[in-house]
N, CA and C atoms as an extended XYZ file, in Angstrom:
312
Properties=species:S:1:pos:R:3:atomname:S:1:resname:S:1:resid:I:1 pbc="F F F"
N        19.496      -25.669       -6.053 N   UNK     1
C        19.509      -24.231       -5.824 CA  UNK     1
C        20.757      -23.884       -5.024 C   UNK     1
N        21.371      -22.941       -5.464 N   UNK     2
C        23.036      -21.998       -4.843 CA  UNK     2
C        22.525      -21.969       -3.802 C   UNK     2
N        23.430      -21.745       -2.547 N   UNK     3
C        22.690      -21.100       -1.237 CA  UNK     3
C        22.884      -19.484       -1.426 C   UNK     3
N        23.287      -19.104       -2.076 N   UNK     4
C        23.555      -17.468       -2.559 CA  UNK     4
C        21.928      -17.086       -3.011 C   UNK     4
N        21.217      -18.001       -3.474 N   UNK     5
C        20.113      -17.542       -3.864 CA  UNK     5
C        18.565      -17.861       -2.911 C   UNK     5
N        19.167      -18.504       -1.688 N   UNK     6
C        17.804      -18.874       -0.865 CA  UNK     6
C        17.676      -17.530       -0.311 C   UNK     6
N        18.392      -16.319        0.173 N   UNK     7
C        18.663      -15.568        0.694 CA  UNK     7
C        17.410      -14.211        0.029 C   UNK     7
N        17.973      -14.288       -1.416 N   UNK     8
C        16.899      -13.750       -2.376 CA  UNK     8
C        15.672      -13.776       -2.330 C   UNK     8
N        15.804      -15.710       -2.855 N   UNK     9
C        14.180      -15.630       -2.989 CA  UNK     9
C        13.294      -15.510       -1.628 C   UNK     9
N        14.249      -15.845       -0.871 N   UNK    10
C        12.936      -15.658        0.482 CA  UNK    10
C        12.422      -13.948        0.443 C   UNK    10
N        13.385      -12.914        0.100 N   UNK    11
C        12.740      -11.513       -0.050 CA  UNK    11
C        12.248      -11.479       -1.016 C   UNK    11
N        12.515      -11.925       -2.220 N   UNK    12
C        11.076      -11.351       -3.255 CA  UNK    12
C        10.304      -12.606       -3.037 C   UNK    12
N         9.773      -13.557       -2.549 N   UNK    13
C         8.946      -14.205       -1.955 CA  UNK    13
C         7.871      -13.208       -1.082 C   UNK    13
N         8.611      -12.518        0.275 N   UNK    14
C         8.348      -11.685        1.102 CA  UNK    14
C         7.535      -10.716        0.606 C   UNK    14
N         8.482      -10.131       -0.308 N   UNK    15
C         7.715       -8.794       -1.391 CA  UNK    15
C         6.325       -9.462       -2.189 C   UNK    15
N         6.037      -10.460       -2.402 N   UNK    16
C         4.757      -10.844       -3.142 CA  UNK    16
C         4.150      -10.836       -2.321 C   UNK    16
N         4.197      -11.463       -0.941 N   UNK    17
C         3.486      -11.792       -0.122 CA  UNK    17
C         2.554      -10.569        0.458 C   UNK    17
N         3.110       -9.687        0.562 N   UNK    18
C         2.845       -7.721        0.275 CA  UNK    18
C         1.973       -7.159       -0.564 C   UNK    18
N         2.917       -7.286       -1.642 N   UNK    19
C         1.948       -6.516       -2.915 CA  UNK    19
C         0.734       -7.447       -3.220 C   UNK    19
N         0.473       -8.263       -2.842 N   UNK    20
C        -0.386       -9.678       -3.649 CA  UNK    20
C        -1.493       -9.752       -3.241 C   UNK    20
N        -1.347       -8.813       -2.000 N   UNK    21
C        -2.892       -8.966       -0.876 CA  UNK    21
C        -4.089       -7.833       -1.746 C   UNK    21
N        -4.957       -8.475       -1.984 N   UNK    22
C        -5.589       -7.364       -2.555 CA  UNK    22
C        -6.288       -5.982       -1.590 C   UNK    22
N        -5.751       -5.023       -2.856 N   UNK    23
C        -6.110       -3.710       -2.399 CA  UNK    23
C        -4.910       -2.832       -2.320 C   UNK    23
N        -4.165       -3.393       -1.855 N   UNK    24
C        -2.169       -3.281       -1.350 CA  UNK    24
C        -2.143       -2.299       -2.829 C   UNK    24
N        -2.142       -2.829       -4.120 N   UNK    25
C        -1.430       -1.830       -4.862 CA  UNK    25
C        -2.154       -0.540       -5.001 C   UNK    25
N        -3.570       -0.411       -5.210 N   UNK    26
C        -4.413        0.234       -4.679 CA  UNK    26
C        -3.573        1.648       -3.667 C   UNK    26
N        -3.780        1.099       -2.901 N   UNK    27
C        -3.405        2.012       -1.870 CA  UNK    27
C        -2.405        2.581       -1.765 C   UNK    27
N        -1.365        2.192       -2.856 N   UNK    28
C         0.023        2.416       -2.343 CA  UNK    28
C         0.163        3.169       -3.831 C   UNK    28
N        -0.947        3.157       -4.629 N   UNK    29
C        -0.919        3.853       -6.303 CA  UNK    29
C        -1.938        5.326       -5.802 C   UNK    29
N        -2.800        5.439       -4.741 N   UNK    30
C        -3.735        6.391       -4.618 CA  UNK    30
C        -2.292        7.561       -3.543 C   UNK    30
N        -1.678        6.784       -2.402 N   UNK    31
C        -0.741        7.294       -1.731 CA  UNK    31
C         0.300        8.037       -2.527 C   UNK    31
N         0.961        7.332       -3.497 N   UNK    32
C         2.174        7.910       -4.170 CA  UNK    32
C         1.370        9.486       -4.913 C   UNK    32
N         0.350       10.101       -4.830 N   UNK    33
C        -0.227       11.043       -5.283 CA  UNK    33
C        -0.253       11.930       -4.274 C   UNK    33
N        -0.037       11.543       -3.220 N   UNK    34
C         0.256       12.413       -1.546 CA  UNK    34
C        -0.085       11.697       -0.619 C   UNK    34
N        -0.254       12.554        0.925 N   UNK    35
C        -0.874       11.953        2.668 CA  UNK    35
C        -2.532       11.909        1.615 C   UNK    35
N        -2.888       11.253        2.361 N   UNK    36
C        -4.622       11.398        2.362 CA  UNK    36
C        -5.136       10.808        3.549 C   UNK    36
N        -6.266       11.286        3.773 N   UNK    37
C        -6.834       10.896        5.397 CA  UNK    37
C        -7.560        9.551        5.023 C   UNK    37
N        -8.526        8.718        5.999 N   UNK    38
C        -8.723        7.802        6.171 CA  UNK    38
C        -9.970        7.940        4.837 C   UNK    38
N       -10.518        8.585        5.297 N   UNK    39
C       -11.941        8.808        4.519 CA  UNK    39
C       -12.164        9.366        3.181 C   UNK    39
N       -10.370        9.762        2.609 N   UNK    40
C       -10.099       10.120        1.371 CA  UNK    40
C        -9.818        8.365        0.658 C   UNK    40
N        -9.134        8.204        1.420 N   UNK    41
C        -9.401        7.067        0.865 CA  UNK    41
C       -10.385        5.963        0.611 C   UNK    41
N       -10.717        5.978        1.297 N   UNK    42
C       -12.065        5.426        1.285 CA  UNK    42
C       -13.150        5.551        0.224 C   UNK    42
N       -13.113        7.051       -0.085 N   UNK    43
C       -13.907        7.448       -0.866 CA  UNK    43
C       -13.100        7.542       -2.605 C   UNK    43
N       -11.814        7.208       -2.698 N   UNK    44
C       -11.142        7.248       -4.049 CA  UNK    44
C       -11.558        5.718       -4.360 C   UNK    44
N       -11.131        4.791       -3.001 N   UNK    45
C       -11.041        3.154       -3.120 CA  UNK    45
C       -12.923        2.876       -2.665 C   UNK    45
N       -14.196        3.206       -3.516 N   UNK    46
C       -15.191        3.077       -2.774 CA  UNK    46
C       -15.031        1.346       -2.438 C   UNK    46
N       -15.128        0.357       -3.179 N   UNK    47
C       -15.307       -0.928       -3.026 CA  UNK    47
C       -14.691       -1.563       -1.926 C   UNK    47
N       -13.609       -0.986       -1.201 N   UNK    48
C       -12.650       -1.165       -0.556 CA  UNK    48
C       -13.552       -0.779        1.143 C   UNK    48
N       -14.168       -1.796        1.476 N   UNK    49
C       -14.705       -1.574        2.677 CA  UNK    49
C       -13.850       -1.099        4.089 C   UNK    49
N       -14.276       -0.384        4.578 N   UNK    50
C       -13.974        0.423        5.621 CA  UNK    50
C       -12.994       -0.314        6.646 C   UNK    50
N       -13.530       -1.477        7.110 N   UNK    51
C       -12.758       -3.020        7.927 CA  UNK    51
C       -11.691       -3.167        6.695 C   UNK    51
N       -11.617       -3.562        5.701 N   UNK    52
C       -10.146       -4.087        4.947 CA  UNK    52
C        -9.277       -2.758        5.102 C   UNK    52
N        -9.812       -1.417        4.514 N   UNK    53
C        -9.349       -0.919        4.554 CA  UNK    53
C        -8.283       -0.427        5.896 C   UNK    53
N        -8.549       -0.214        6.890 N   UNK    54
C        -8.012       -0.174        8.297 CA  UNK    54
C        -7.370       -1.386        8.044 C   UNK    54
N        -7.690       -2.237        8.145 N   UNK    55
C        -6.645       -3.826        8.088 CA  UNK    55
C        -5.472       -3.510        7.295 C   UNK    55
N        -5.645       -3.138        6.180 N   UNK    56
C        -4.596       -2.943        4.911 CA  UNK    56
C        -3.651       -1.844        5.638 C   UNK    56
N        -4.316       -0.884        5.758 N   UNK    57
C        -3.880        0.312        6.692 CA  UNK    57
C        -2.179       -0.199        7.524 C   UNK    57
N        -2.922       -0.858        8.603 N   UNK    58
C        -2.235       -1.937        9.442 CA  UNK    58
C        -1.077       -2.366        9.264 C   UNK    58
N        -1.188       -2.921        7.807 N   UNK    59
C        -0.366       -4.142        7.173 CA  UNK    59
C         0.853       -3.584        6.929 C   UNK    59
N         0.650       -2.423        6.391 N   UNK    60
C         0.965       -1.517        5.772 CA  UNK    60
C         2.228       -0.763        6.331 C   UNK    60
N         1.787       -0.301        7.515 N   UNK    61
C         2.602        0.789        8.346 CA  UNK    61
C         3.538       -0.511        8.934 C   UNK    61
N         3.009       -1.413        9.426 N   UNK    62
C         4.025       -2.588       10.168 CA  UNK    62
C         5.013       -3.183        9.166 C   UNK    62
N         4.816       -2.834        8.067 N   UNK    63
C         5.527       -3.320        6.773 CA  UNK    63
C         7.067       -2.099        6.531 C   UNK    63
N         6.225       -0.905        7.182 N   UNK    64
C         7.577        0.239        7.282 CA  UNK    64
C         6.826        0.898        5.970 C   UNK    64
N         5.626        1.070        5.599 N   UNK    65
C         5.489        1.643        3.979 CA  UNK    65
C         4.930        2.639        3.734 C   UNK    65
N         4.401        2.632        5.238 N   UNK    66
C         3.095        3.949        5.173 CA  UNK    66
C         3.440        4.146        6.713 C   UNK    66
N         3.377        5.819        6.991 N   UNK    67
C         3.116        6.756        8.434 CA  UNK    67
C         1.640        7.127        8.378 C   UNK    67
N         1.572        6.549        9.703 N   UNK    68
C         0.254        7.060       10.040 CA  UNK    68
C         0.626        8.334       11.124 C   UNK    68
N         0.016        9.554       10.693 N   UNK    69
C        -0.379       11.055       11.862 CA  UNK    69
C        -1.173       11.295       12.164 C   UNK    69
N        -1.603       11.219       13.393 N   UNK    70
C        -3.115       11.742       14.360 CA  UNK    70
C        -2.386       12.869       14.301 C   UNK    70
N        -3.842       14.014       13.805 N   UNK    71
C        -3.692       15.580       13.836 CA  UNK    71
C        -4.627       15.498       14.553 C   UNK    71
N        -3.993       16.593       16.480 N   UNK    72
C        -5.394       16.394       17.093 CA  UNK    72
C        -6.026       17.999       17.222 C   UNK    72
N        -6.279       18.058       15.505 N   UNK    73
C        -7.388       19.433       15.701 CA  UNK    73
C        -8.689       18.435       16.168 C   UNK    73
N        -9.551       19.113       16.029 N   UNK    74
C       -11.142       18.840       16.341 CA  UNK    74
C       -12.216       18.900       14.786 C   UNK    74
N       -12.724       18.270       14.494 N   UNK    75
C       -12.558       16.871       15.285 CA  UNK    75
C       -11.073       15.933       14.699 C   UNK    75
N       -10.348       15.215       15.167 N   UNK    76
C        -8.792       14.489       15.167 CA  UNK    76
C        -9.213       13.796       13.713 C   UNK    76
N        -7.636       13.934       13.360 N   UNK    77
C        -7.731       13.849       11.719 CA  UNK    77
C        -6.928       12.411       11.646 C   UNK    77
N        -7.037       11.467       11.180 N   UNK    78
C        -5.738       11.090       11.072 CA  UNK    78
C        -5.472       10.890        9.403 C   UNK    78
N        -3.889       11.300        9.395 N   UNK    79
C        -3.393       11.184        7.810 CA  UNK    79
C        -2.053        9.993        7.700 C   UNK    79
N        -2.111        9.452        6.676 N   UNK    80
C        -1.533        8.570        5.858 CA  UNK    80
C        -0.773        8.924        4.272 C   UNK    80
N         0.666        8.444        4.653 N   UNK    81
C         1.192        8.803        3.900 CA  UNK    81
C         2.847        7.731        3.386 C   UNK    81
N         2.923        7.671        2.065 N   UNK    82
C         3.885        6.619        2.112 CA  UNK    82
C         5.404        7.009        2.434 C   UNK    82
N         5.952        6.086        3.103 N   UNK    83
C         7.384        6.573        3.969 CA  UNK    83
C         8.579        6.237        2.373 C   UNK    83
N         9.869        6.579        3.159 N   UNK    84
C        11.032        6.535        1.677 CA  UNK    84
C        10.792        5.311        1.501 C   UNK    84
N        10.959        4.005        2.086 N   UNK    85
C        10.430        2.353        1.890 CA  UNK    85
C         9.156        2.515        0.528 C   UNK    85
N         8.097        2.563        1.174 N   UNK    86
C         6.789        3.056        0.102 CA  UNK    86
C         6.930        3.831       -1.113 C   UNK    86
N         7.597        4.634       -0.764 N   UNK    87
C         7.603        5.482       -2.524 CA  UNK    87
C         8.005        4.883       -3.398 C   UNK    87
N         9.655        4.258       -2.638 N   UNK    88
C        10.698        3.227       -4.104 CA  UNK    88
C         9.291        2.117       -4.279 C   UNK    88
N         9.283        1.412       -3.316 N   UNK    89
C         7.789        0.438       -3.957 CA  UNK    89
C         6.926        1.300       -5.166 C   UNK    89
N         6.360        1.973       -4.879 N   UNK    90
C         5.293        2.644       -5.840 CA  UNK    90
C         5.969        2.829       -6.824 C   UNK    90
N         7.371        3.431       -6.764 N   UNK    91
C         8.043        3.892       -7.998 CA  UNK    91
C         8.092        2.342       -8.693 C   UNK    91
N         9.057        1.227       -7.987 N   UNK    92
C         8.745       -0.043       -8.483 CA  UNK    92
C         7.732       -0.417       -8.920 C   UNK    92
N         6.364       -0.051       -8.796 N   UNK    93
C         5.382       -1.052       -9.215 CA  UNK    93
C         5.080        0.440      -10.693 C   UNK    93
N         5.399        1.172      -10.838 N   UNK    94
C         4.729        2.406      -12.184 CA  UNK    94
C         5.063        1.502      -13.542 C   UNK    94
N         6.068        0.352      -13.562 N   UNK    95
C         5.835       -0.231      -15.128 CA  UNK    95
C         4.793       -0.969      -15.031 C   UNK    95
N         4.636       -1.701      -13.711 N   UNK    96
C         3.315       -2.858      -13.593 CA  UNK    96
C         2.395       -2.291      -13.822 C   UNK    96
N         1.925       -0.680      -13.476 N   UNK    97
C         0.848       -0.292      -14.199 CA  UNK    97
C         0.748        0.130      -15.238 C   UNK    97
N         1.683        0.802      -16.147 N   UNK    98
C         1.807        0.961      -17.226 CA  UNK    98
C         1.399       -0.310      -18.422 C   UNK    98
N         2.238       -1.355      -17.755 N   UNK    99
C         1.815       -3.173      -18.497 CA  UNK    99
C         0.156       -2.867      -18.470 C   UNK    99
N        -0.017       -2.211      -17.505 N   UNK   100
C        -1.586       -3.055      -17.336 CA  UNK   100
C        -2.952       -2.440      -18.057 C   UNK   100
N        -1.811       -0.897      -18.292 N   UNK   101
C        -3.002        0.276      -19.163 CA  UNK   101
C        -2.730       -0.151      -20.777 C   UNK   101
N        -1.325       -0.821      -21.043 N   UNK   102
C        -1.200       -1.403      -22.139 CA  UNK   102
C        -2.180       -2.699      -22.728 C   UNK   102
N        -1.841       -3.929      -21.619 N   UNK   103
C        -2.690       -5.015      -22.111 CA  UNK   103
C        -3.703       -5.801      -21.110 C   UNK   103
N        -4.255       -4.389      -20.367 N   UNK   104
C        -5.284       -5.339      -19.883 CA  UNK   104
C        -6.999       -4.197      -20.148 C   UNK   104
């Protein structure tokens, strides 16, 4: 292997390591549709238990992909939404779903 290319694969290595976690595309295919609050999601992703979900949440924002906003009306809202990082992702992953409405 070039050393021009360890450089690479360690980021799209990185990038699987991301998208691969389940739920990840999920969230980042319900997001690219707008912010949604915690409990919107929740309720689009039902299977997606409440604990992963917050975890994913997590993963997520520390990844640079998603902003999290506490709105402190009453009762405090908080919204989620994917940052410029997150969108090109989502935009990146629209053939993977397209593949998938094709042959799966």
């Amino acid at each position: 292997m070039t050393q021009e290319l360890k450089p690479l694969l360690a980021k799209v290595e990185h990038v699987h390591h991301i998208i691969g976690k389940k739920w990840v595309n999920l969230i980042i295919h319900v997001l690219m549709e707008g912010t949604k609050r915690f409990s919107e999601l929740h309720n689009i992703i039902p299977d997606l238990s409440k604990r992963m979900l917050n975890e994913r949440l997590k993963e997520l924002e520390e990844c640079g992909l998603i902003s999290r906003a506490v709105i402190p009306d009453r009762p405090v809202r908080t919204e989620y939404s994917l940052t410029a990082k997150g969108q090109e992702l989502g935009t990146a992953l629209l053939p993977v779903e397209a593949w998938a409405m094709k042959w799966l």
